[in-house]
Coordinates of C-alpha atoms in Angstrom, one line a residue:
M1 CA -6.7 -39.7 9.8
N2 CA -10.4 -39.1 9.5
S3 CA -11.7 -35.6 9.1
I4 CA -12.0 -33.7 12.4
R5 CA -15.5 -32.4 13.1
F6 CA -15.6 -28.9 14.5
G7 CA -18.1 -26.7 16.3
L8 CA -17.4 -22.9 16.2
L9 CA -18.9 -20.7 18.9
T10 CA -18.4 -17.0 18.7
V11 CA -18.8 -15.2 22.0
S12 CA -19.8 -11.5 21.6
D13 CA -22.7 -9.3 22.7
S14 CA -22.5 -7.1 19.5
C15 CA -22.3 -10.1 17.1
S16 CA -25.2 -11.9 18.9
N17 CA -27.3 -8.8 18.2
D18 CA -26.1 -8.5 14.6
K19 CA -24.6 -11.7 13.1
S20 CA -23.2 -9.7 10.1
K21 CA -20.6 -8.2 12.5
D22 CA -19.0 -11.5 13.1
K23 CA -15.7 -11.6 11.2
S24 CA -13.8 -14.0 13.4
G25 CA -16.1 -17.0 13.1
P26 CA -16.2 -17.0 9.3
A27 CA -12.4 -16.4 9.2
V28 CA -11.6 -19.4 11.4
E29 CA -14.1 -21.5 9.4
Q30 CA -12.4 -20.6 6.1
Y31 CA -9.0 -21.3 7.7
I32 CA -10.0 -24.8 8.7
K33 CA -11.6 -25.5 5.3
D34 CA -8.7 -24.2 3.2
E35 CA -7.0 -27.4 2.0
T36 CA -4.1 -25.4 0.6
S37 CA -3.1 -24.0 4.0
E38 CA -0.9 -26.0 6.5
V39 CA -3.7 -25.9 9.0
G40 CA -6.2 -27.2 6.5
K41 CA -3.9 -30.0 5.5
I42 CA -3.4 -31.0 9.1
L43 CA -7.0 -30.8 10.3
K44 CA -8.9 -31.8 7.2
G45 CA -11.7 -30.2 9.1
Q46 CA -15.5 -30.3 8.7
I47 CA -17.7 -27.7 10.3
Q48 CA -20.6 -29.4 12.0
C49 CA -22.2 -26.4 13.6
T50 CA -21.7 -22.7 14.3
D51 CA -23.4 -20.3 16.7
I52 CA -23.1 -16.9 18.3
V53 CA -23.9 -16.2 21.9
P54 CA -23.7 -13.1 24.1
D55 CA -21.0 -12.6 26.8
K56 CA -23.0 -14.5 29.4
E57 CA -21.7 -17.6 31.3
S58 CA -25.1 -19.3 31.2
S59 CA -25.4 -18.9 27.4
I60 CA -21.8 -20.1 26.8
K61 CA -22.2 -23.1 29.2
G62 CA -25.5 -24.1 27.6
I63 CA -24.0 -24.4 24.1
L64 CA -20.8 -26.1 25.3
K65 CA -22.7 -28.8 27.2
S66 CA -25.1 -29.3 24.4
W67 CA -22.4 -29.7 21.8
C68 CA -20.3 -32.0 24.0
N69 CA -23.3 -34.4 24.1
N70 CA -23.2 -34.5 20.3
E71 CA -21.3 -37.5 19.2
N72 CA -20.6 -35.7 15.8
I73 CA -18.4 -33.0 17.3
D74 CA -14.7 -33.7 18.1
V75 CA -13.5 -30.2 18.8
I76 CA -15.3 -27.0 20.0
L77 CA -13.5 -23.7 19.3
T78 CA -14.8 -20.8 21.2
I79 CA -13.8 -17.4 19.7
G80 CA -13.7 -14.3 21.9
G81 CA -14.3 -13.4 25.5
T82 CA -10.8 -14.3 26.9
G83 CA -9.6 -10.9 27.9
F84 CA -9.7 -8.6 30.9
S85 CA -13.0 -6.9 30.3
A86 CA -15.7 -7.5 33.0
K87 CA -17.8 -9.1 30.2
D88 CA -15.0 -11.6 29.2
V89 CA -16.3 -14.7 30.9
T90 CA -15.5 -17.5 28.3
P91 CA -12.7 -19.0 30.5
E92 CA -15.0 -19.0 33.5
A93 CA -17.8 -20.7 31.6
T94 CA -15.3 -23.2 30.0
K95 CA -13.9 -24.2 33.5
Q96 CA -17.4 -25.1 34.7
V97 CA -18.0 -27.3 31.7
I98 CA -14.7 -29.3 31.3
T99 CA -13.8 -32.2 33.4
R100 CA -10.1 -32.3 32.6
E101 CA -7.9 -29.3 31.7
V102 CA -5.3 -29.3 28.9
P103 CA -2.8 -26.6 30.0
G104 CA -0.2 -27.5 27.4
M105 CA -2.4 -26.1 24.6
S106 CA -3.1 -22.9 26.4
T107 CA 0.6 -22.5 27.2
A108 CA 1.7 -23.1 23.6
M109 CA -0.7 -20.5 22.3
L110 CA 0.5 -18.0 25.0
M111 CA 4.2 -18.6 24.2
S112 CA 3.6 -18.1 20.5
S113 CA 1.5 -15.0 21.0
L114 CA 4.2 -13.5 23.2
K115 CA 6.6 -13.5 20.3
V116 CA 4.1 -11.2 18.5
T117 CA 3.2 -8.8 21.3
P118 CA 3.9 -8.6 25.1
M119 CA 0.2 -7.8 25.5
A120 CA -0.5 -11.6 24.9
M121 CA 0.3 -12.2 28.6
L122 CA -3.1 -10.7 29.3
S123 CA -4.9 -13.6 27.6
R124 CA -6.8 -16.0 29.9
A125 CA -7.6 -18.8 27.4
I126 CA -8.5 -22.3 28.8
C127 CA -8.4 -25.6 27.0
G128 CA -9.9 -28.9 28.3
I129 CA -12.0 -32.0 27.7
R130 CA -15.6 -32.9 28.4
R131 CA -16.7 -36.4 27.6
K132 CA -15.2 -37.0 24.1
T133 CA -14.9 -33.4 23.0
L134 CA -11.9 -31.1 23.2
I135 CA -12.7 -27.4 24.0
I136 CA -10.2 -24.7 23.0
N137 CA -10.6 -21.0 23.8
L138 CA -9.3 -18.7 21.0
P139 CA -9.0 -14.9 21.1
G140 CA -11.6 -12.7 19.5
S141 CA -9.8 -11.0 16.6
P142 CA -9.6 -12.9 13.3
K143 CA -5.9 -12.5 13.1
A144 CA -5.1 -13.7 16.6
A145 CA -7.6 -16.5 16.4
K146 CA -6.0 -17.9 13.3
E147 CA -2.5 -17.5 14.7
C148 CA -3.4 -19.4 17.9
L149 CA -5.2 -22.1 16.0
S150 CA -2.1 -22.6 13.8
V151 CA 0.0 -23.2 16.9
V152 CA -2.2 -26.0 18.4
A153 CA -3.4 -27.5 15.0
P154 CA -0.5 -30.1 14.8
A155 CA -1.6 -31.6 18.1
I156 CA -5.3 -31.7 17.5
P157 CA -5.6 -34.8 15.4
H158 CA -3.6 -36.9 18.0
A159 CA -5.6 -35.3 20.8
V160 CA -8.9 -36.4 19.1
D161 CA -7.6 -39.9 18.5
L162 CA -6.6 -40.2 22.2
I163 CA -10.0 -38.9 23.4
R164 CA -11.9 -41.2 21.0
D165 CA -9.5 -44.0 21.7
N166 CA -8.6 -44.6 18.1
K167 CA -5.9 -47.2 18.8
E168 CA -4.6 -47.7 15.2
N169 CA -4.1 -44.0 14.7
I170 CA -2.5 -43.6 18.1
K171 CA 0.0 -46.3 17.3
D172 CA 0.9 -44.8 14.0
T173 CA 1.4 -41.4 15.6
H174 CA 3.6 -42.8 18.3
R175 CA 5.6 -44.8 15.7
N176 CA 6.1 -41.6 13.6
V177 CA 7.2 -39.6 16.6
Q178 CA 9.7 -42.2 17.6
D179 CA 11.0 -42.3 14.0
E180 CA 11.5 -38.6 14.1
I181 CA 13.4 -38.8 17.4
V182 CA 15.7 -41.5 16.1
T183 CA 16.2 -39.8 12.7
P184 CA 15.9 -36.1 13.2
T185 CA 16.7 -35.3 9.6
T186 CA 13.3 -36.9 8.6
L187 CA 11.1 -33.9 9.3
P188 CA 7.3 -33.7 8.9
K189 CA 6.2 -32.6 5.5
G190 CA 6.2 -28.9 5.1
Q191 CA 9.4 -28.5 7.1
D192 CA 11.9 -30.7 5.4
K193 CA 12.1 -28.6 2.2
I194 CA 13.3 -25.5 4.0
S195 CA 17.1 -25.1 3.6
S196 CA 19.1 -26.6 6.5
C197 CA 20.6 -23.2 7.1
L198 CA 17.4 -22.3 9.0
T199 CA 17.8 -25.2 11.4
S200 CA 21.6 -25.5 11.6
I201 CA 23.8 -22.5 11.9
V202 CA 26.8 -24.7 11.2
K203 CA 25.3 -25.8 7.9
R204 CA 24.2 -22.4 6.7
N205 CA 25.5 -20.9 3.5
R206 CA 28.7 -18.8 3.8
Q207 CA 28.2 -17.4 0.3
S208 CA 24.9 -16.2 -1.2
P209 CA 23.5 -18.6 -3.8
Y210 CA 22.1 -15.6 -5.7
P211 CA 24.2 -14.0 -8.5
M212 CA 24.9 -10.2 -8.1
V213 CA 23.1 -8.1 -10.6
S214 CA 23.5 -4.4 -11.4
V215 CA 20.9 -1.8 -10.6
E216 CA 20.1 -1.6 -14.3
E217 CA 19.7 -5.3 -14.6
A218 CA 17.5 -5.4 -11.5
S219 CA 15.3 -2.7 -12.9
K220 CA 15.1 -4.5 -16.3
L221 CA 14.1 -7.8 -14.6
I222 CA 11.3 -6.0 -12.7
H223 CA 10.1 -4.3 -15.9
E224 CA 10.0 -7.7 -17.8
Q225 CA 8.0 -9.4 -15.1
V226 CA 5.4 -6.7 -14.3
E227 CA 2.0 -7.2 -16.0
P228 CA 0.1 -3.9 -15.8
L229 CA -3.4 -4.2 -14.3
T230 CA -5.9 -5.1 -17.0
S231 CA -8.8 -2.9 -18.2
N232 CA -11.1 -4.8 -15.9
C233 CA -9.2 -3.3 -13.1
K234 CA -10.2 0.3 -13.9
S235 CA -12.5 2.4 -11.8
E236 CA -14.5 5.5 -12.3
E237 CA -13.5 8.2 -9.8
D238 CA -14.3 11.8 -9.0
L239 CA -11.7 14.2 -10.4
E240 CA -10.6 15.1 -6.9
K241 CA -9.4 11.5 -6.4
C242 CA -7.5 11.2 -9.7
Y243 CA -4.4 13.3 -9.2
G244 CA -1.4 11.2 -10.2
R245 CA -3.5 8.4 -11.6
I246 CA -3.4 7.0 -15.1
L247 CA -6.4 7.8 -17.4
D248 CA -8.0 4.6 -18.8
E249 CA -10.1 6.2 -21.6
D250 CA -9.9 8.8 -24.3
L251 CA -11.6 12.0 -23.4
Y252 CA -13.5 14.3 -25.7
S253 CA -14.9 17.7 -24.8
N254 CA -18.5 17.8 -23.9
Y255 CA -18.8 21.5 -24.6
D256 CA -17.4 24.3 -26.7
L257 CA -14.8 26.4 -24.8
P258 CA -15.8 29.1 -24.4
P259 CA -19.4 28.2 -24.8
F260 CA -20.2 31.9 -25.7
R261 CA -18.4 34.8 -27.2
A262 CA -16.3 36.1 -24.3
S263 CA -14.3 39.2 -23.6
I264 CA -10.5 38.8 -23.2
K265 CA -10.1 42.1 -21.4
D266 CA -11.8 44.3 -18.8
G267 CA -13.2 47.0 -21.0
Y268 CA -16.1 47.8 -23.3
A269 CA -18.0 45.8 -26.0
V270 CA -18.4 48.0 -29.0
L271 CA -19.2 48.2 -32.7
A272 CA -15.8 48.3 -34.4
S273 CA -17.3 50.3 -37.3
D274 CA -17.8 53.3 -34.9
G275 CA -14.1 53.8 -34.6
K276 CA -12.7 56.3 -32.1
G277 CA -14.9 58.7 -30.2
R278 CA -17.5 59.0 -27.5
R279 CA -19.9 56.2 -26.5
K280 CA -22.9 56.0 -24.3
V281 CA -22.5 53.2 -21.7
L282 CA -25.7 51.1 -21.7
S283 CA -24.8 49.0 -18.7
G284 CA -22.3 46.5 -17.4
I285 CA -22.0 42.7 -17.9
K286 CA -20.1 40.6 -15.3
A287 CA -18.7 37.1 -15.8
G288 CA -21.5 34.6 -15.2
E289 CA -24.2 36.9 -16.6
V290 CA -26.2 36.6 -19.9
A291 CA -25.6 39.2 -22.6
T292 CA -28.0 37.9 -25.3
T293 CA -30.7 40.5 -24.4
M294 CA -28.4 43.5 -24.8
K295 CA -28.7 45.4 -28.1
L296 CA -25.9 47.6 -29.3
V297 CA -26.6 50.5 -31.8
S298 CA -24.1 53.0 -33.2
G299 CA -22.7 55.3 -30.6
T300 CA -23.3 52.9 -27.6
C301 CA -21.2 50.3 -25.7
V302 CA -21.5 47.8 -22.9
R303 CA -19.0 47.5 -20.0
V304 CA -17.6 44.0 -19.7
N305 CA -15.2 42.1 -17.5
T306 CA -12.6 39.5 -18.5
G307 CA -14.4 36.2 -19.4
A308 CA -17.8 37.8 -19.5
P309 CA -20.1 37.1 -22.4
I310 CA -20.5 40.0 -24.9
P311 CA -23.7 41.1 -26.7
D312 CA -24.4 39.3 -30.0
D313 CA -24.1 42.7 -31.9
A314 CA -20.7 43.5 -30.5
T315 CA -17.8 43.2 -33.0
A316 CA -14.9 44.2 -30.7
V317 CA -13.8 44.8 -27.1
V318 CA -11.7 47.9 -26.2
Q319 CA -9.6 47.6 -23.0
V320 CA -10.4 50.0 -20.2
E321 CA -6.8 51.5 -20.5
D322 CA -7.7 52.8 -24.0
T323 CA -10.7 54.8 -22.8
K324 CA -11.5 58.0 -20.9
L325 CA -14.4 58.7 -18.6
I326 CA -16.5 61.6 -19.9
K327 CA -19.5 61.7 -17.6
G328 CA -20.9 59.6 -14.8
T329 CA -24.5 59.2 -13.6
S330 CA -26.1 61.7 -11.3
D331 CA -25.3 59.6 -8.2
N332 CA -21.8 59.1 -9.5
M333 CA -22.1 55.3 -9.1
E334 CA -22.1 54.3 -12.8
E335 CA -20.5 55.5 -16.0
N336 CA -22.8 57.4 -18.4
E337 CA -20.4 58.3 -21.2
I338 CA -16.8 57.3 -22.2
E339 CA -14.4 58.2 -25.0
I340 CA -12.5 55.5 -27.0
L341 CA -9.0 56.8 -27.6
T342 CA -7.6 54.2 -30.1
N343 CA -8.5 52.7 -33.4
V344 CA -10.7 49.6 -33.2
Q345 CA -10.3 46.4 -35.2
T346 CA -13.1 43.9 -35.9
G347 CA -12.8 40.8 -33.6
Q348 CA -10.4 42.7 -31.3
D349 CA -10.1 41.0 -27.8
I350 CA -13.0 38.6 -28.4
R351 CA -12.8 34.8 -27.8
P352 CA -15.2 33.2 -30.4
I353 CA -17.3 30.2 -29.3
G354 CA -15.2 27.1 -29.3
S355 CA -12.0 29.0 -30.1
D356 CA -10.1 27.2 -27.3
I357 CA -11.8 23.8 -27.6
K358 CA -14.7 22.7 -29.8
K359 CA -17.4 20.3 -28.6
G360 CA -16.3 16.7 -29.4
E361 CA -12.7 17.7 -29.8
F362 CA -10.1 15.1 -28.5
I363 CA -8.5 16.4 -25.3
L364 CA -6.7 13.6 -23.3
M365 CA -5.4 10.2 -24.4
S366 CA -5.9 7.0 -22.5
G367 CA -2.6 6.3 -20.6
T368 CA -2.1 10.0 -19.7
K369 CA -0.8 10.6 -16.2
L370 CA -3.2 13.0 -14.6
G371 CA -1.7 16.2 -13.1
A372 CA -3.2 19.5 -12.1
V373 CA -3.5 20.8 -15.6
E374 CA -5.0 17.6 -17.0
L375 CA -7.6 17.5 -14.3
G376 CA -8.4 21.1 -14.8
L377 CA -8.9 20.5 -18.5
A378 CA -11.2 17.6 -17.9
A379 CA -13.3 19.7 -15.5
A380 CA -13.4 22.6 -18.0
C381 CA -14.8 20.1 -20.6
G382 CA -17.6 19.0 -18.3
Y383 CA -16.3 15.9 -16.6
K384 CA -17.0 15.1 -13.0
K385 CA -15.9 11.5 -13.0
I386 CA -13.4 9.8 -15.3
S387 CA -12.1 6.2 -15.7
V388 CA -8.6 5.6 -14.3
I389 CA -6.4 2.5 -13.8
S390 CA -7.1 1.0 -10.4
L391 CA -4.3 1.4 -7.9
P392 CA -2.5 -1.9 -7.1
K393 CA -3.2 -3.2 -3.6
V394 CA 0.1 -3.0 -1.7
G395 CA 1.0 -4.3 1.7
V396 CA 4.0 -3.6 4.0
L397 CA 5.4 -6.3 6.3
S398 CA 8.3 -5.9 8.7
T399 CA 10.3 -8.9 9.8
G400 CA 12.5 -9.6 12.8
D401 CA 12.4 -10.9 16.4
E402 CA 13.8 -7.7 17.7
L403 CA 11.0 -5.4 16.4
Q404 CA 8.3 -3.8 18.5
S405 CA 5.5 -1.5 17.5
P406 CA 6.0 2.1 18.8
G407 CA 3.9 2.8 21.9
T408 CA 4.7 -0.4 23.8
P409 CA 7.3 -0.6 26.6
L410 CA 10.6 -1.4 24.9
L411 CA 11.9 -4.9 25.9
P412 CA 15.6 -5.7 26.4
G413 CA 17.3 -6.3 23.1
H414 CA 14.4 -4.9 21.1
I415 CA 14.0 -1.8 18.8
Y416 CA 11.0 0.0 17.6
D417 CA 9.9 -0.7 14.0
S418 CA 10.6 2.5 12.0
N419 CA 10.7 0.9 8.6
K420 CA 7.0 0.2 8.4
I421 CA 5.8 3.7 9.0
T422 CA 8.5 5.1 6.7
L423 CA 7.5 2.8 3.8
L424 CA 3.8 3.3 4.4
S425 CA 4.3 7.0 4.3
M426 CA 6.4 6.9 1.2
L427 CA 3.6 4.9 -0.5
R428 CA 1.0 7.5 0.6
E429 CA 3.1 10.3 -0.6
N430 CA 3.2 8.7 -4.1
G431 CA -0.6 8.3 -4.3
F432 CA -1.0 4.7 -3.1
D433 CA -3.2 3.4 -0.3
P434 CA -1.1 0.7 1.5
I435 CA -2.1 -1.9 4.0
D436 CA -0.2 -2.5 7.2
V437 CA 0.1 -6.3 7.5
G438 CA 2.1 -6.2 10.7
I439 CA 5.4 -7.7 11.9
A440 CA 6.5 -11.2 11.2
L441 CA 8.9 -12.8 13.7
D442 CA 11.8 -14.9 12.5
D443 CA 9.7 -18.0 12.9
E444 CA 8.8 -20.2 9.9
N445 CA 5.2 -20.8 10.8
I446 CA 4.5 -17.2 11.7
M447 CA 6.2 -15.8 8.6
V448 CA 4.2 -18.2 6.4
D449 CA 0.9 -17.2 8.0
K450 CA 1.7 -13.5 7.8
I451 CA 2.6 -13.8 4.1
K452 CA -0.4 -15.9 3.2
N453 CA -2.7 -13.4 5.1
A454 CA -1.1 -10.6 3.1
L455 CA -1.4 -12.2 -0.3
E456 CA -5.1 -12.7 0.4
Q457 CA -5.4 -8.9 0.4
V458 CA -2.7 -7.4 -1.8
D459 CA -1.1 -7.5 -5.3
V460 CA 2.3 -6.4 -4.1
L461 CA 3.9 -7.3 -0.8
I462 CA 6.8 -5.0 0.3
T463 CA 8.9 -6.5 3.1
S464 CA 11.8 -5.2 5.1
G465 CA 14.4 -7.5 6.7
S466 CA 15.2 -11.3 6.6
V467 CA 16.9 -11.2 3.2
S468 CA 20.6 -11.0 4.2
M469 CA 23.0 -13.8 5.3
G470 CA 21.9 -14.1 9.0
D471 CA 21.0 -17.5 10.4
R472 CA 17.4 -16.4 10.8
D473 CA 17.1 -14.7 7.4
M474 CA 14.5 -17.1 6.1
L475 CA 12.3 -15.0 3.8
K476 CA 13.7 -16.3 0.4
P477 CA 13.5 -20.0 1.2
V478 CA 10.0 -19.5 2.7
L479 CA 8.8 -17.8 -0.5
Q480 CA 10.3 -20.6 -2.6
H481 CA 9.1 -23.5 -0.5
Y482 CA 5.6 -22.5 0.7
F483 CA 4.6 -20.2 -2.2
N484 CA 6.5 -21.7 -5.1
A485 CA 7.9 -18.2 -5.8
T486 CA 10.5 -17.5 -8.4
I487 CA 13.4 -15.4 -7.1
H488 CA 14.3 -13.1 -10.1
F489 CA 17.2 -11.5 -8.2
G490 CA 18.4 -11.9 -4.7
R491 CA 21.4 -9.5 -4.6
V492 CA 22.1 -6.1 -6.3
N493 CA 25.5 -4.5 -6.8
M494 CA 24.7 -1.3 -4.9
K495 CA 25.3 0.5 -1.6
P496 CA 23.1 0.5 0.4
G497 CA 20.7 -2.3 -0.5
K498 CA 22.7 -5.2 -1.7
P499 CA 20.3 -8.0 -0.3
T500 CA 17.3 -6.5 -2.1
T501 CA 15.2 -9.3 -3.6
F502 CA 12.4 -9.4 -6.2
A503 CA 10.1 -12.4 -6.6
T504 CA 6.8 -13.4 -8.1
C505 CA 4.4 -16.2 -7.5
S506 CA 0.9 -17.3 -8.5
F507 CA -1.6 -17.2 -5.6
E508 CA -5.3 -18.0 -6.0
N509 CA -4.7 -17.8 -9.8
R510 CA -3.3 -14.2 -9.7
K511 CA 0.2 -13.0 -10.1
K512 CA 1.7 -11.6 -6.9
Y513 CA 4.8 -9.5 -6.6
F514 CA 7.3 -9.4 -3.7
L515 CA 9.8 -6.6 -3.3
C516 CA 11.9 -7.7 -0.3
L517 CA 14.0 -4.8 1.0
P518 CA 16.9 -4.9 3.5
G519 CA 16.1 -4.3 7.2
N520 CA 18.5 -1.3 7.6
P521 CA 16.3 1.8 7.5
V522 CA 18.4 3.7 4.9
S523 CA 18.7 0.7 2.7
A524 CA 14.9 0.2 2.8
T525 CA 14.2 3.9 1.8
V526 CA 16.8 3.9 -1.0
T527 CA 15.6 0.6 -2.5
M528 CA 12.0 1.7 -2.1
N529 CA 12.7 4.6 -4.4
L530 CA 14.8 2.6 -6.9
F531 CA 12.7 -0.5 -7.2
A532 CA 9.4 -0.7 -5.3
L533 CA 7.9 2.6 -6.5
P534 CA 8.7 2.0 -10.2
L535 CA 7.2 -1.5 -9.9
L536 CA 3.9 -0.1 -8.5
R537 CA 3.8 2.7 -11.2
Q538 CA 4.3 0.2 -14.0
L539 CA 1.3 -1.9 -12.6
C540 CA -0.7 1.3 -13.1
K541 CA 0.6 1.8 -16.7
D542 CA 2.6 4.8 -15.4
Y543 CA 5.9 4.6 -17.2
S544 CA 7.4 7.9 -16.0
T545 CA 11.0 7.8 -14.8
P546 CA 12.8 9.7 -12.1
T547 CA 14.4 13.0 -12.9
I548 CA 18.2 12.9 -12.9
V549 CA 20.3 16.1 -12.9
A550 CA 23.9 16.9 -12.8
A551 CA 25.0 18.3 -9.4
K552 CA 28.2 19.8 -8.1
L553 CA 29.7 18.2 -4.9
T554 CA 30.4 20.3 -1.8
S555 CA 32.0 17.3 0.0
S556 CA 34.6 14.7 -0.9
Y557 CA 33.6 11.0 -1.1
D558 CA 35.8 7.9 -0.9
L559 CA 34.3 5.6 -3.5
D560 CA 33.0 2.1 -2.6
P561 CA 33.6 -1.1 -4.7
R562 CA 29.8 -0.9 -5.3
P563 CA 28.0 2.0 -6.9
E564 CA 26.6 4.1 -4.0
Y565 CA 23.4 6.1 -3.6
A566 CA 24.3 8.8 -1.1
R567 CA 21.7 11.0 0.5
A568 CA 22.1 14.7 -0.3
I569 CA 20.4 18.1 -0.3
L570 CA 20.4 19.9 -3.6
K571 CA 20.3 23.7 -3.6
W572 CA 20.0 26.0 -6.6
D573 CA 21.0 29.6 -6.8
D574 CA 20.9 32.3 -9.5
I575 CA 24.5 32.1 -10.5
L576 CA 25.5 28.4 -10.9
A577 CA 24.0 26.4 -13.8
Q578 CA 24.1 23.3 -11.6
P579 CA 22.8 22.7 -8.1
L580 CA 25.1 22.3 -5.2
A581 CA 25.0 18.9 -3.4
Y582 CA 25.3 19.0 0.4
S583 CA 25.9 15.7 2.2
T584 CA 23.4 14.8 4.9
G585 CA 26.2 13.4 7.1
N586 CA 27.2 9.9 8.0
Q587 CA 25.9 7.6 5.3
I588 CA 25.8 4.3 7.3
S589 CA 22.8 2.3 6.2
S590 CA 21.3 2.1 9.7
R591 CA 21.3 5.8 10.2
L592 CA 17.8 7.0 9.2
L593 CA 18.8 10.5 10.2
S594 CA 20.8 10.7 7.0
C595 CA 17.6 10.7 5.0
K596 CA 16.2 13.7 6.9
S597 CA 15.6 16.7 4.5
A598 CA 17.3 14.7 1.6
N599 CA 15.8 15.6 -1.7
A600 CA 18.2 13.6 -3.9
L601 CA 20.3 10.5 -4.2
L602 CA 23.8 11.1 -5.5
M603 CA 24.6 8.3 -7.9
L604 CA 28.3 7.7 -7.0
P605 CA 30.2 5.3 -9.3
A606 CA 32.1 2.2 -8.1
R607 CA 35.7 2.5 -7.2
K608 CA 38.1 1.7 -10.0
P609 CA 41.9 1.8 -10.3
G610 CA 42.8 5.4 -10.7
N611 CA 39.4 6.6 -9.6
T612 CA 39.1 6.0 -5.9
A613 CA 37.5 9.3 -4.7
L614 CA 35.4 12.3 -5.7
H615 CA 36.3 15.8 -4.6
V616 CA 34.6 19.1 -4.0
G617 CA 33.6 20.6 -7.3
D618 CA 33.3 17.3 -9.1
V619 CA 30.0 16.8 -10.9
V620 CA 27.8 13.6 -10.5
E621 CA 24.4 12.5 -11.5
A622 CA 21.6 12.9 -8.8
M623 CA 18.2 11.4 -8.7
L624 CA 15.6 13.9 -7.5
L625 CA 13.3 12.9 -4.6
G626 CA 10.2 14.8 -3.6
F627 CA 10.2 18.6 -3.4
M628 CA 13.3 20.6 -4.2
Q629 CA 14.8 23.2 -1.9
C630 CA 16.1 26.4 -3.4
T631 CA 18.3 29.1 -1.8

């Protein structure tokens, strides 16, 4: 097959006024040129011309007719203007240009898009032929345009051959199609490597091919594979943005702390050699004022506040509680004379310059996790910005034909996707800035495109669903076949969360990580805490571990053959040394309500002969989650 020659026409008022706003045209162009993608391999495309026109029928028709007269263009892709807006006139313009319609392509795009969203039924795309050029209307968003192009791409080469009457290519295609019909096991390249369990329920595996590993082994495998982001992945950030981040430089104080001799107490700066007795009050010095101009002589003092500078001559500070007012000023607004009631020691209640931290003193080591105190220390030493390890880019992808985004009318047999918002929120709570990469249906092509699109944006992809033993659970074979991923573990001996999968691959010469969580909501949240968050922290060089405490049960538990992580609420009181663990109710893995208010995971051991249950009062280990609740 020869390279297919494309013309790309973006239809948009805003983009025609400012070409830098056009994201869809360049996205489609790159998609066609990418020889590593399935679409790129199929089309082997060359871009002959690109243009942007406003939403006007005359403008659209003019370009389409001009390009159709160009013998060097096989396919014109229009991008945008196919919706319900009054300005969306691309289909009307296309109808006036084509001489023969190709409804099958429009139908194929529509059927595929309906699997993603019911709103796709509002698309009005038209496909057709003028002279020897195929015209295809694509939607305006980069994502939707690429998805629709991937649907019709397999038919485009044959369509071009038919239009151009390339007889040899036509014969070869017909022969290959007939061969596939006669021998259905000989699938086109890119499909035959996926396990037959995805195409034949009868042939699917009845036992998982992945060995069961313990939670400890799974954590170790993740730890061994994760390569922390390198020093070229650091960024300089304002202190306000650095909470919870990992410092990537040693810090030294820019100033003496305090930078002047400061009073430790509210009281009076005095000459210690004067001892007890009466003093004339010269004036007062507040924190933030300068005291260098004040001169103390015997028998005088200066009123000072905590943290305020003291005069150079002062050798002690006497707290206000150790003095007595003798006389005020005539207006009774200021002190005129006081009496010091205690003995005075030289240096008493004075913080010398640099007594807390000296200029140039080492204060924070590279690799420190930055909490409130550490950031306060950096600010006190004169830092506004500091270098921290960049956060890994992390995406969240839900999988499943049954899933819908909240806010759309719920279709029969469907459920709303709760995992995505739960996982995104957990990531934000832990200081990460995740990307929502959408929902992938249980369709091989859609899943591949979703994952590829995600890997172009993120270092770590967290998925939920499609990792168990169902006939449509295709995520593991898709990762292995299309992305040459290594599955480091595919089952974990735990409840909930047994199908949890960890994989890595090289994509665009960078290591990428997959944490594939089960689809049940509770399983997803538990495994997120146990595996995904530690992986992300390790990428940031944050090697902190969860806090585990001993807790006393208030409920009985029948033990499972697998170690179980039960959701619970821990409460402390002033009497018991250990917190009490209150169950959150039914622990079935689909019941997200069991996570409500939970602040710990009870680490229940596996059932063994002679140890089949735990009872009220028994003590177990509990992993703390989030904020603790006290009685």
